[in-house]
């Protein structure tokens, strides 16, 4: 994140003697991005984080794109994706390019291992569910509507609350995910025009130090493969840390919408940015208040980006046939816009209760075989009004 935070106990000066009650030194681990030039945090372990006892190739997440047929708008119904496995194993990759992979997950179990993605940052949008996000940085309770932003290098696991259905959208990026630079001043502080600020960010709240011996598995995703490392002590043995690199939660309900007299463009909804993409939050808000305003969005031609929308809640007023957990993909090159009747139908409406997450990518996305299995084949033709059908 953009500001300094600390939890637990740390010595007054970094890289100086800091001893455990038994007289042994604590073991430092600096986690830094962009070599030593980016944000970083310094962690203090009970034991060295380097003592690997066994290495096993877990699996290569082989997710070949299976794009088929002509370029067309896509509608994927993900509501019926099977719920099983833990928060990583349950991931169903749906679309990807060289910058990111987007998919959904419906975990039913706690992770029995800890996980680190070394290829880039991750965002998990919790559409439904609650539980604990546990990391070396401490405990973070998550709930419906949270974005969990996990920097690369963070060791974590998710423990869903028992009996609570979980539904997640995930983005695995090949780089770092940050608030848009235009929301921040040169000191890294959120500016007044930003739709959210530091008070809306939830850092890890409680650091629990595990001093346990046994057999503990850490899975690392790097170079597009997952490798298991077995350690003989609990990996969450951190007694304190400080720095700017830490996982956090930000709830979509804390995104303050920017509205205007006439229709505001998608950048006002921007929440995060990453290499080759932006992420926007469409939240319940008042509609445009010019006396002649048309609240429905206008047709537009995204000639050099692919637009992905994940529909979480409410009537997404510009589209028909869309349900909760639907994903639409409007690829570059084809104009798109509201369904027939929605311009007129939107006039005079005062507010919307829609809740959706948008991801615009600057490189073309390709679908996986899992996405093709969820496709609504009629969607590309759904802009023809009923009176036109049969002509
Ligand atoms: Fe659009």
mmCIF file of C-alpha atoms and ligand atoms in Angstrom:
data_model
loop_
_atom_site.group_PDB
_atom_site.id
_atom_site.type_symbol
_atom_site.label_atom_id
_atom_site.label_comp_id
_atom_site.label_asym_id
_atom_site.label_seq_id
_atom_site.Cartn_x
_atom_site.Cartn_y
_atom_site.Cartn_z
ATOM 1 C CA UNK A 1 0.000 0.000 0.000
ATOM 2 C CA UNK A 2 0.954 3.616 -0.135
ATOM 3 C CA UNK A 3 1.525 4.233 3.539
ATOM 4 C CA UNK A 4 3.630 2.982 6.427
ATOM 5 C CA UNK A 5 2.134 0.442 8.805
ATOM 6 C CA UNK A 6 3.462 -1.833 11.537
ATOM 7 C CA UNK A 7 2.236 -4.676 13.704
ATOM 8 C CA UNK A 8 3.905 -6.591 16.537
ATOM 9 C CA UNK A 9 7.306 -5.866 17.954
ATOM 10 C CA UNK A 10 10.280 -4.564 16.003
ATOM 11 C CA UNK A 11 13.652 -3.145 17.118
ATOM 12 C CA UNK A 12 14.269 0.598 17.171
ATOM 13 C CA UNK A 13 16.739 0.392 14.266
ATOM 14 C CA UNK A 14 16.586 -1.976 11.297
ATOM 15 C CA UNK A 15 19.318 -4.567 10.793
ATOM 16 C CA UNK A 16 20.498 -4.375 14.398
ATOM 17 C CA UNK A 17 20.585 -7.075 17.075
ATOM 18 C CA UNK A 18 17.050 -8.008 18.096
ATOM 19 C CA UNK A 19 16.930 -10.988 20.420
ATOM 20 C CA UNK A 20 14.312 -13.514 21.470
ATOM 21 C CA UNK A 21 13.772 -14.252 25.200
ATOM 22 C CA UNK A 22 16.018 -17.332 24.733
ATOM 23 C CA UNK A 23 18.878 -15.101 23.571
ATOM 24 C CA UNK A 24 18.737 -16.108 19.876
ATOM 25 C CA UNK A 25 18.454 -13.399 17.261
ATOM 26 C CA UNK A 26 15.142 -12.940 15.452
ATOM 27 C CA UNK A 27 15.531 -13.568 11.722
ATOM 28 C CA UNK A 28 14.907 -10.647 9.372
ATOM 29 C CA UNK A 29 13.223 -11.018 5.994
ATOM 30 C CA UNK A 30 12.967 -8.001 3.721
ATOM 31 C CA UNK A 31 10.162 -8.377 1.169
ATOM 32 C CA UNK A 32 10.606 -5.745 -1.528
ATOM 33 C CA UNK A 33 9.361 -5.165 -5.041
ATOM 34 C CA UNK A 34 11.260 -3.722 -8.021
ATOM 35 C CA UNK A 35 14.517 -4.943 -6.539
ATOM 36 C CA UNK A 36 15.233 -2.556 -3.684
ATOM 37 C CA UNK A 37 13.567 0.383 -5.458
ATOM 38 C CA UNK A 38 9.882 -0.263 -4.772
ATOM 39 C CA UNK A 39 7.799 -0.555 -1.619
ATOM 40 C CA UNK A 40 9.023 -2.980 1.011
ATOM 41 C CA UNK A 41 8.357 -4.452 4.422
ATOM 42 C CA UNK A 42 10.749 -5.906 6.955
ATOM 43 C CA UNK A 43 9.559 -9.011 8.838
ATOM 44 C CA UNK A 44 11.031 -10.615 11.989
ATOM 45 C CA UNK A 45 10.765 -14.429 12.201
ATOM 46 C CA UNK A 46 11.369 -16.824 15.056
ATOM 47 C CA UNK A 47 13.287 -19.051 12.630
ATOM 48 C CA UNK A 48 15.031 -18.520 9.287
ATOM 49 C CA UNK A 49 12.484 -18.477 6.425
ATOM 50 C CA UNK A 50 14.989 -20.395 4.290
ATOM 51 C CA UNK A 51 15.046 -23.925 5.741
ATOM 52 C CA UNK A 52 13.376 -26.035 3.039
ATOM 53 C CA UNK A 53 13.117 -29.745 3.854
ATOM 54 C CA UNK A 54 11.446 -31.028 0.708
ATOM 55 C CA UNK A 55 10.518 -29.678 -2.736
ATOM 56 C CA UNK A 56 7.725 -31.173 -4.847
ATOM 57 C CA UNK A 57 6.299 -30.043 -8.160
ATOM 58 C CA UNK A 58 2.650 -29.607 -7.313
ATOM 59 C CA UNK A 59 1.233 -28.909 -10.754
ATOM 60 C CA UNK A 60 1.552 -26.739 -13.810
ATOM 61 C CA UNK A 61 -1.642 -24.719 -14.082
ATOM 62 C CA UNK A 62 -2.102 -25.415 -17.752
ATOM 63 C CA UNK A 63 -4.838 -23.083 -18.946
ATOM 64 C CA UNK A 64 -4.634 -22.994 -22.722
ATOM 65 C CA UNK A 65 -6.924 -20.447 -24.339
ATOM 66 C CA UNK A 66 -9.588 -22.102 -26.456
ATOM 67 C CA UNK A 67 -11.034 -19.148 -28.280
ATOM 68 C CA UNK A 68 -13.415 -20.439 -30.905
ATOM 69 C CA UNK A 69 -15.457 -18.947 -33.699
ATOM 70 C CA UNK A 70 -15.733 -15.341 -34.813
ATOM 71 C CA UNK A 71 -14.993 -12.370 -32.568
ATOM 72 C CA UNK A 72 -18.209 -11.555 -30.722
ATOM 73 C CA UNK A 73 -19.614 -10.166 -27.464
ATOM 74 C CA UNK A 74 -19.667 -12.863 -24.803
ATOM 75 C CA UNK A 75 -21.894 -13.536 -21.842
ATOM 76 C CA UNK A 76 -20.735 -16.155 -19.346
ATOM 77 C CA UNK A 77 -23.115 -17.386 -16.673
ATOM 78 C CA UNK A 78 -20.870 -18.255 -13.733
ATOM 79 C CA UNK A 79 -23.614 -18.597 -11.108
ATOM 80 C CA UNK A 80 -23.691 -22.371 -11.594
ATOM 81 C CA UNK A 81 -19.942 -23.000 -11.405
ATOM 82 C CA UNK A 82 -19.485 -25.963 -9.047
ATOM 83 C CA UNK A 83 -18.478 -25.163 -5.481
ATOM 84 C CA UNK A 84 -15.577 -27.310 -4.280
ATOM 85 C CA UNK A 85 -12.041 -27.210 -2.979
ATOM 86 C CA UNK A 86 -10.145 -24.424 -1.283
ATOM 87 C CA UNK A 87 -9.731 -20.799 -2.367
ATOM 88 C CA UNK A 88 -6.850 -21.602 -4.745
ATOM 89 C CA UNK A 89 -7.892 -25.065 -5.973
ATOM 90 C CA UNK A 90 -11.430 -23.809 -6.645
ATOM 91 C CA UNK A 91 -10.203 -21.235 -9.160
ATOM 92 C CA UNK A 92 -11.759 -21.527 -12.603
ATOM 93 C CA UNK A 93 -9.701 -19.450 -15.061
ATOM 94 C CA UNK A 94 -11.986 -17.887 -17.660
ATOM 95 C CA UNK A 95 -9.942 -15.407 -19.695
ATOM 96 C CA UNK A 96 -6.358 -14.342 -19.907
ATOM 97 C CA UNK A 97 -3.670 -12.430 -21.746
ATOM 98 C CA UNK A 98 0.016 -11.770 -21.084
ATOM 99 C CA UNK A 99 -0.869 -9.320 -18.292
ATOM 100 C CA UNK A 100 -3.499 -11.092 -16.243
ATOM 101 C CA UNK A 101 -5.845 -14.017 -15.729
ATOM 102 C CA UNK A 102 -9.463 -13.511 -14.651
ATOM 103 C CA UNK A 103 -11.674 -16.206 -13.169
ATOM 104 C CA UNK A 104 -14.111 -17.214 -10.477
ATOM 105 C CA UNK A 105 -13.942 -19.492 -7.443
ATOM 106 C CA UNK A 106 -16.508 -20.994 -5.084
ATOM 107 C CA UNK A 107 -14.392 -22.504 -2.306
ATOM 108 C CA UNK A 108 -15.961 -24.781 0.287
ATOM 109 C CA UNK A 109 -12.889 -25.647 2.349
ATOM 110 C CA UNK A 110 -10.029 -24.023 4.219
ATOM 111 C CA UNK A 111 -6.604 -24.106 2.590
ATOM 112 C CA UNK A 112 -4.461 -26.761 4.315
ATOM 113 C CA UNK A 113 -1.270 -25.037 3.106
ATOM 114 C CA UNK A 114 -0.059 -21.480 2.606
ATOM 115 C CA UNK A 115 0.221 -19.877 -0.820
ATOM 116 C CA UNK A 116 2.404 -17.221 -2.409
ATOM 117 C CA UNK A 117 2.090 -15.908 -5.945
ATOM 118 C CA UNK A 118 5.512 -14.769 -7.088
ATOM 119 C CA UNK A 119 4.421 -13.768 -10.603
ATOM 120 C CA UNK A 120 2.457 -10.692 -9.533
ATOM 121 C CA UNK A 121 -0.228 -9.212 -7.319
ATOM 122 C CA UNK A 122 -3.696 -10.666 -6.945
ATOM 123 C CA UNK A 123 -7.122 -9.185 -6.278
ATOM 124 C CA UNK A 124 -9.955 -11.298 -4.932
ATOM 125 C CA UNK A 125 -13.401 -9.692 -5.051
ATOM 126 C CA UNK A 126 -15.616 -11.402 -2.476
ATOM 127 C CA UNK A 127 -19.009 -11.424 -4.153
ATOM 128 C CA UNK A 128 -20.467 -13.522 -1.361
ATOM 129 C CA UNK A 129 -18.930 -14.954 1.764
ATOM 130 C CA UNK A 130 -16.888 -14.231 4.826
ATOM 131 C CA UNK A 131 -13.936 -15.696 6.658
ATOM 132 C CA UNK A 132 -10.349 -15.105 7.589
ATOM 133 C CA UNK A 133 -7.529 -14.041 5.324
ATOM 134 C CA UNK A 134 -4.451 -15.185 7.191
ATOM 135 C CA UNK A 135 -0.939 -14.061 6.246
ATOM 136 C CA UNK A 136 2.515 -13.492 7.701
ATOM 137 C CA UNK A 137 1.315 -9.908 8.188
ATOM 138 C CA UNK A 138 -1.545 -10.911 10.471
ATOM 139 C CA UNK A 139 -5.217 -11.753 10.454
ATOM 140 C CA UNK A 140 -7.684 -9.921 8.245
ATOM 141 C CA UNK A 141 -11.373 -10.789 8.429
ATOM 142 C CA UNK A 142 -13.092 -10.564 5.044
ATOM 143 C CA UNK A 143 -16.755 -10.121 4.185
ATOM 144 C CA UNK A 144 -19.073 -9.753 1.207
ATOM 145 C CA UNK A 145 -18.016 -6.872 -1.041
ATOM 146 C CA UNK A 146 -14.355 -6.884 -0.044
ATOM 147 C CA UNK A 147 -11.538 -6.545 -2.488
ATOM 148 C CA UNK A 148 -8.611 -8.465 -1.016
ATOM 149 C CA UNK A 149 -5.472 -6.972 -2.561
ATOM 150 C CA UNK A 150 -2.518 -9.311 -2.126
ATOM 151 C CA UNK A 151 0.924 -8.081 -3.142
ATOM 152 C CA UNK A 152 3.298 -10.560 -4.703
ATOM 153 C CA UNK A 153 5.471 -12.274 -2.098
ATOM 154 C CA UNK A 154 2.798 -12.327 0.605
ATOM 155 C CA UNK A 155 2.292 -15.789 2.078
ATOM 156 C CA UNK A 156 -1.413 -16.316 2.758
ATOM 157 C CA UNK A 157 -4.334 -18.677 3.077
ATOM 158 C CA UNK A 158 -8.103 -18.297 3.236
ATOM 159 C CA UNK A 159 -10.233 -19.933 5.898
ATOM 160 C CA UNK A 160 -13.916 -19.493 4.951
ATOM 161 C CA UNK A 161 -16.469 -19.188 7.734
ATOM 162 C CA UNK A 162 -18.190 -22.532 8.245
ATOM 163 C CA UNK A 163 -21.548 -22.889 6.522
ATOM 164 C CA UNK A 164 -21.239 -19.595 4.637
ATOM 165 C CA UNK A 165 -21.406 -19.809 0.846
ATOM 166 C CA UNK A 166 -18.370 -18.271 -0.856
ATOM 167 C CA UNK A 167 -18.297 -16.757 -4.318
ATOM 168 C CA UNK A 168 -15.204 -14.921 -5.544
ATOM 169 C CA UNK A 169 -13.892 -13.185 -8.643
ATOM 170 C CA UNK A 170 -10.123 -13.279 -8.889
ATOM 171 C CA UNK A 171 -7.508 -11.469 -10.937
ATOM 172 C CA UNK A 172 -3.955 -12.743 -11.101
ATOM 173 C CA UNK A 173 -1.791 -9.931 -12.464
ATOM 174 C CA UNK A 174 1.725 -10.112 -13.870
ATOM 175 C CA UNK A 175 2.839 -7.024 -11.969
ATOM 176 C CA UNK A 176 1.681 -4.686 -9.252
ATOM 177 C CA UNK A 177 -1.858 -3.534 -8.507
ATOM 178 C CA UNK A 178 -2.183 -0.042 -7.050
ATOM 179 C CA UNK A 179 -4.658 2.789 -6.593
ATOM 180 C CA UNK A 180 -4.724 5.047 -9.676
ATOM 181 C CA UNK A 181 -1.832 7.502 -9.518
ATOM 182 C CA UNK A 182 -4.180 10.435 -10.113
ATOM 183 C CA UNK A 183 -5.827 9.706 -6.728
ATOM 184 C CA UNK A 184 -2.525 10.209 -4.881
ATOM 185 C CA UNK A 185 -0.314 13.198 -4.157
ATOM 186 C CA UNK A 186 3.457 13.012 -4.539
ATOM 187 C CA UNK A 187 3.691 11.781 -0.923
ATOM 188 C CA UNK A 188 1.435 8.814 -1.666
ATOM 189 C CA UNK A 189 -1.528 10.198 0.275
ATOM 190 C CA UNK A 190 -5.031 9.920 -1.191
ATOM 191 C CA UNK A 191 -6.235 13.281 -2.532
ATOM 192 C CA UNK A 192 -9.588 14.857 -1.724
ATOM 193 C CA UNK A 193 -11.116 13.964 -5.102
ATOM 194 C CA UNK A 194 -10.314 10.255 -4.687
ATOM 195 C CA UNK A 195 -13.464 8.110 -4.235
ATOM 196 C CA UNK A 196 -11.784 6.335 -1.311
ATOM 197 C CA UNK A 197 -8.950 7.023 1.084
ATOM 198 C CA UNK A 198 -6.792 5.574 3.844
ATOM 199 C CA UNK A 199 -9.740 5.312 6.265
ATOM 200 C CA UNK A 200 -11.406 2.851 3.862
ATOM 201 C CA UNK A 201 -8.350 0.578 3.647
ATOM 202 C CA UNK A 202 -8.311 -2.305 6.156
ATOM 203 C CA UNK A 203 -4.790 -3.563 6.928
ATOM 204 C CA UNK A 204 -4.181 -6.827 8.835
ATOM 205 C CA UNK A 205 -5.532 -6.273 12.341
ATOM 206 C CA UNK A 206 -3.944 -8.864 14.566
ATOM 207 C CA UNK A 207 -0.581 -10.572 14.358
ATOM 208 C CA UNK A 208 -0.591 -14.115 15.773
ATOM 209 C CA UNK A 209 2.858 -15.676 16.081
ATOM 210 C CA UNK A 210 2.906 -19.465 15.659
ATOM 211 C CA UNK A 211 5.833 -21.166 17.404
ATOM 212 C CA UNK A 212 5.159 -24.711 16.207
ATOM 213 C CA UNK A 213 7.231 -27.537 14.790
ATOM 214 C CA UNK A 214 5.847 -30.158 12.423
ATOM 215 C CA UNK A 215 5.381 -30.445 8.658
ATOM 216 C CA UNK A 216 4.045 -27.355 6.931
ATOM 217 C CA UNK A 217 3.436 -26.917 3.216
ATOM 218 C CA UNK A 218 3.946 -23.665 1.326
ATOM 219 C CA UNK A 219 2.864 -23.558 -2.328
ATOM 220 C CA UNK A 220 4.496 -20.981 -4.553
ATOM 221 C CA UNK A 221 3.214 -20.013 -7.988
ATOM 222 C CA UNK A 222 6.098 -18.791 -10.094
ATOM 223 C CA UNK A 223 6.953 -19.127 -13.779
ATOM 224 C CA UNK A 224 3.413 -20.412 -14.281
ATOM 225 C CA UNK A 225 3.890 -23.507 -12.162
ATOM 226 C CA UNK A 226 3.083 -24.306 -8.560
ATOM 227 C CA UNK A 227 5.796 -25.846 -6.407
ATOM 228 C CA UNK A 228 5.360 -27.201 -2.882
ATOM 229 C CA UNK A 229 7.980 -26.523 -0.223
ATOM 230 C CA UNK A 230 7.887 -28.437 3.042
ATOM 231 C CA UNK A 231 9.165 -26.703 6.174
ATOM 232 C CA UNK A 232 9.551 -28.161 9.662
ATOM 233 C CA UNK A 233 8.156 -25.113 11.417
ATOM 234 C CA UNK A 234 5.070 -22.989 11.080
ATOM 235 C CA UNK A 235 5.562 -20.347 8.350
ATOM 236 C CA UNK A 236 3.539 -17.761 10.285
ATOM 237 C CA UNK A 237 6.207 -17.239 12.936
ATOM 238 C CA UNK A 238 6.507 -13.470 12.484
ATOM 239 C CA UNK A 239 6.680 -11.451 15.723
ATOM 240 C CA UNK A 240 6.598 -8.046 14.058
ATOM 241 C CA UNK A 241 6.890 -6.200 10.780
ATOM 242 C CA UNK A 242 6.770 -2.714 9.342
ATOM 243 C CA UNK A 243 6.754 -1.117 5.925
ATOM 244 C CA UNK A 244 4.593 -0.157 2.963
ATOM 245 C CA UNK A 245 4.071 -3.622 1.434
ATOM 246 C CA UNK A 246 1.109 -5.445 2.996
ATOM 247 C CA UNK A 247 -2.156 -7.051 1.992
ATOM 248 C CA UNK A 248 -5.360 -5.160 2.636
ATOM 249 C CA UNK A 249 -9.124 -5.268 2.250
ATOM 250 C CA UNK A 250 -11.206 -2.520 0.713
ATOM 251 C CA UNK A 251 -14.969 -2.935 0.628
ATOM 252 C CA UNK A 252 -16.769 -1.928 -2.558
ATOM 253 C CA UNK A 253 -19.504 -0.308 -0.415
ATOM 254 C CA UNK A 254 -16.849 2.173 0.767
ATOM 255 C CA UNK A 255 -16.274 3.389 -2.803
ATOM 256 C CA UNK A 256 -17.919 6.825 -2.951
ATOM 257 C CA UNK A 257 -19.477 7.238 -6.394
ATOM 258 C CA UNK A 258 -18.830 10.377 -8.407
ATOM 259 C CA UNK A 259 -21.997 11.584 -10.131
ATOM 260 C CA UNK A 260 -22.825 14.524 -12.363
ATOM 261 C CA UNK A 261 -25.526 16.401 -14.277
ATOM 262 C CA UNK A 262 -24.909 14.204 -17.301
ATOM 263 C CA UNK A 263 -23.565 10.655 -17.684
ATOM 264 C CA UNK A 264 -20.117 10.210 -16.135
ATOM 265 C CA UNK A 265 -17.591 8.054 -18.011
ATOM 266 C CA UNK A 266 -16.136 4.811 -16.593
ATOM 267 C CA UNK A 267 -12.862 6.389 -15.330
ATOM 268 C CA UNK A 268 -14.829 8.000 -12.452
ATOM 269 C CA UNK A 269 -15.435 4.442 -11.233
ATOM 270 C CA UNK A 270 -11.770 3.446 -11.355
ATOM 271 C CA UNK A 271 -10.583 1.693 -8.215
ATOM 272 C CA UNK A 272 -7.223 0.078 -9.027
ATOM 273 C CA UNK A 273 -4.784 -0.145 -11.887
ATOM 274 C CA UNK A 274 -2.287 -2.802 -12.853
ATOM 275 C CA UNK A 275 0.036 -3.470 -15.762
ATOM 276 C CA UNK A 276 -2.179 -3.605 -18.842
ATOM 277 C CA UNK A 277 -5.530 -3.140 -17.086
ATOM 278 C CA UNK A 278 -7.744 -0.987 -14.895
ATOM 279 C CA UNK A 279 -10.399 -2.124 -12.425
ATOM 280 C CA UNK A 280 -13.578 -0.078 -11.793
ATOM 281 C CA UNK A 281 -16.406 -0.365 -9.239
ATOM 282 C CA UNK A 282 -19.997 0.425 -10.250
ATOM 283 C CA UNK A 283 -21.860 1.018 -6.988
ATOM 284 C CA UNK A 284 -25.357 2.146 -5.956
ATOM 285 C CA UNK A 285 -25.613 5.868 -6.743
ATOM 286 C CA UNK A 286 -27.851 8.733 -7.713
ATOM 287 C CA UNK A 287 -28.404 9.131 -11.428
ATOM 288 C CA UNK A 288 -27.563 12.191 -13.525
ATOM 289 C CA UNK A 289 -29.615 15.276 -12.632
ATOM 290 C CA UNK A 290 -29.631 17.461 -15.772
ATOM 291 C CA UNK A 291 -33.354 18.008 -16.588
ATOM 292 C CA UNK A 292 -32.828 16.272 -19.947
ATOM 293 C CA UNK A 293 -30.323 13.667 -18.721
ATOM 294 C CA UNK A 294 -30.337 10.112 -20.094
ATOM 295 C CA UNK A 295 -29.023 7.985 -17.221
ATOM 296 C CA UNK A 296 -28.351 4.919 -19.397
ATOM 297 C CA UNK A 297 -24.837 4.848 -20.849
ATOM 298 C CA UNK A 298 -24.301 5.732 -24.501
ATOM 299 C CA UNK A 299 -23.050 3.298 -27.116
ATOM 300 C CA UNK A 300 -19.316 3.229 -27.289
ATOM 301 C CA UNK A 301 -16.577 1.688 -29.311
ATOM 302 C CA UNK A 302 -13.672 0.443 -27.249
ATOM 303 C CA UNK A 303 -11.269 0.205 -30.133
ATOM 304 C CA UNK A 304 -8.156 -0.600 -28.141
ATOM 305 C CA UNK A 305 -9.337 -2.361 -25.000
ATOM 306 C CA UNK A 306 -11.368 -5.402 -24.037
ATOM 307 C CA UNK A 307 -14.096 -4.725 -21.465
ATOM 308 C CA UNK A 308 -15.056 -7.287 -18.834
ATOM 309 C CA UNK A 309 -17.990 -6.719 -16.468
ATOM 310 C CA UNK A 310 -18.816 -8.909 -13.475
ATOM 311 C CA UNK A 311 -22.360 -8.299 -12.251
ATOM 312 C CA UNK A 312 -22.675 -8.697 -8.487
ATOM 313 C CA UNK A 313 -26.044 -7.308 -7.432
ATOM 314 C CA UNK A 314 -29.071 -5.292 -8.516
ATOM 315 C CA UNK A 315 -30.570 -4.730 -11.927
ATOM 316 C CA UNK A 316 -27.847 -3.775 -14.294
ATOM 317 C CA UNK A 317 -30.142 -1.393 -16.068
ATOM 318 C CA UNK A 318 -28.447 -1.200 -19.452
ATOM 319 C CA UNK A 319 -28.466 -4.958 -20.057
ATOM 320 C CA UNK A 320 -31.208 -7.578 -20.184
ATOM 321 C CA UNK A 321 -30.758 -11.288 -19.498
ATOM 322 C CA UNK A 322 -27.889 -10.616 -17.154
ATOM 323 C CA UNK A 323 -27.964 -12.296 -13.753
ATOM 324 C CA UNK A 324 -25.860 -12.133 -10.592
ATOM 325 C CA UNK A 325 -22.391 -13.593 -11.268
ATOM 326 C CA UNK A 326 -22.769 -13.054 -15.027
ATOM 327 C CA UNK A 327 -19.640 -11.897 -16.824
ATOM 328 C CA UNK A 328 -19.761 -10.041 -20.124
ATOM 329 C CA UNK A 329 -16.785 -9.538 -22.400
ATOM 330 C CA UNK A 330 -17.000 -6.865 -25.054
ATOM 331 C CA UNK A 331 -13.923 -7.242 -27.215
ATOM 332 C CA UNK A 332 -12.237 -4.413 -29.054
ATOM 333 C CA UNK A 333 -13.523 -3.526 -32.476
ATOM 334 C CA UNK A 334 -17.269 -3.981 -31.934
ATOM 335 C CA UNK A 335 -19.392 -1.054 -30.655
ATOM 336 C CA UNK A 336 -21.573 -1.923 -27.684
ATOM 337 C CA UNK A 337 -24.157 -0.224 -25.538
ATOM 338 C CA UNK A 338 -27.470 -0.535 -23.721
ATOM 339 C CA UNK A 339 -30.092 -3.018 -24.780
ATOM 340 C CA UNK A 340 -33.131 -1.788 -26.749
ATOM 341 C CA UNK A 341 -35.516 0.363 -24.750
ATOM 342 C CA UNK A 342 -33.109 1.173 -21.965
ATOM 343 C CA UNK A 343 -32.352 4.788 -23.027
ATOM 344 C CA UNK A 344 -36.036 5.685 -22.798
ATOM 345 C CA UNK A 345 -36.609 3.427 -19.821
ATOM 346 C CA UNK A 346 -33.862 5.114 -17.828
ATOM 347 C CA UNK A 347 -35.232 8.655 -18.209
ATOM 348 C CA UNK A 348 -36.640 9.989 -14.972
ATOM 349 C CA UNK A 349 -35.065 7.276 -12.798
ATOM 350 C CA UNK A 350 -33.321 8.760 -9.792
ATOM 351 C CA UNK A 351 -30.928 6.074 -8.648
ATOM 352 C CA UNK A 352 -29.481 2.675 -9.390
ATOM 353 C CA UNK A 353 -28.740 -0.186 -7.004
ATOM 354 C CA UNK A 354 -26.357 -1.927 -9.403
ATOM 355 C CA UNK A 355 -23.132 -3.369 -8.091
ATOM 356 C CA UNK A 356 -20.559 -4.511 -10.625
ATOM 357 C CA UNK A 357 -16.828 -4.809 -11.155
ATOM 358 C CA UNK A 358 -15.310 -3.841 -14.504
ATOM 359 C CA UNK A 359 -11.893 -4.796 -15.811
ATOM 360 C CA UNK A 360 -10.647 -3.094 -18.964
ATOM 361 C CA UNK A 361 -7.603 -4.754 -20.477
ATOM 362 C CA UNK A 362 -5.301 -3.152 -23.014
ATOM 363 C CA UNK A 363 -4.284 -6.423 -24.632
ATOM 364 C CA UNK A 364 -6.870 -8.798 -26.137
ATOM 365 C CA UNK A 365 -8.257 -11.451 -23.820
ATOM 366 C CA UNK A 366 -8.628 -15.060 -24.832
ATOM 367 C CA UNK A 367 -11.211 -17.373 -23.336
ATOM 368 C CA UNK A 368 -10.470 -20.738 -21.751
ATOM 369 C CA UNK A 369 -12.411 -23.953 -22.295
ATOM 370 C CA UNK A 370 -14.090 -23.332 -18.933
ATOM 371 C CA UNK A 371 -15.447 -20.016 -20.216
ATOM 372 C CA UNK A 372 -16.797 -21.554 -23.417
ATOM 373 C CA UNK A 373 -18.776 -24.062 -21.362
ATOM 374 C CA UNK A 374 -20.573 -21.185 -19.579
ATOM 375 C CA UNK A 375 -21.341 -19.120 -22.679
ATOM 376 C CA UNK A 376 -24.815 -17.757 -23.460
ATOM 377 C CA UNK A 377 -24.737 -18.249 -27.224
ATOM 378 C CA UNK A 378 -27.632 -15.851 -27.916
ATOM 379 C CA UNK A 379 -26.004 -12.841 -26.276
ATOM 380 C CA UNK A 380 -24.323 -11.386 -29.416
ATOM 381 C CA UNK A 381 -27.768 -10.959 -31.012
ATOM 382 C CA UNK A 382 -29.560 -9.573 -27.954
ATOM 383 C CA UNK A 383 -29.475 -5.967 -29.188
ATOM 384 C CA UNK A 384 -32.067 -6.726 -31.868
ATOM 385 C CA UNK A 385 -35.398 -5.410 -30.568
ATOM 386 C CA UNK A 386 -38.282 -7.881 -30.331
ATOM 387 C CA UNK A 387 -40.035 -6.173 -33.243
ATOM 388 C CA UNK A 388 -36.987 -6.848 -35.407
ATOM 389 C CA UNK A 389 -36.891 -10.573 -34.651
ATOM 390 C CA UNK A 390 -38.106 -12.550 -37.626
ATOM 391 C CA UNK A 391 -37.478 -9.801 -40.156
HETATM 392 FE FE1 LIG B 1 -18.889 -0.505 -22.041
#
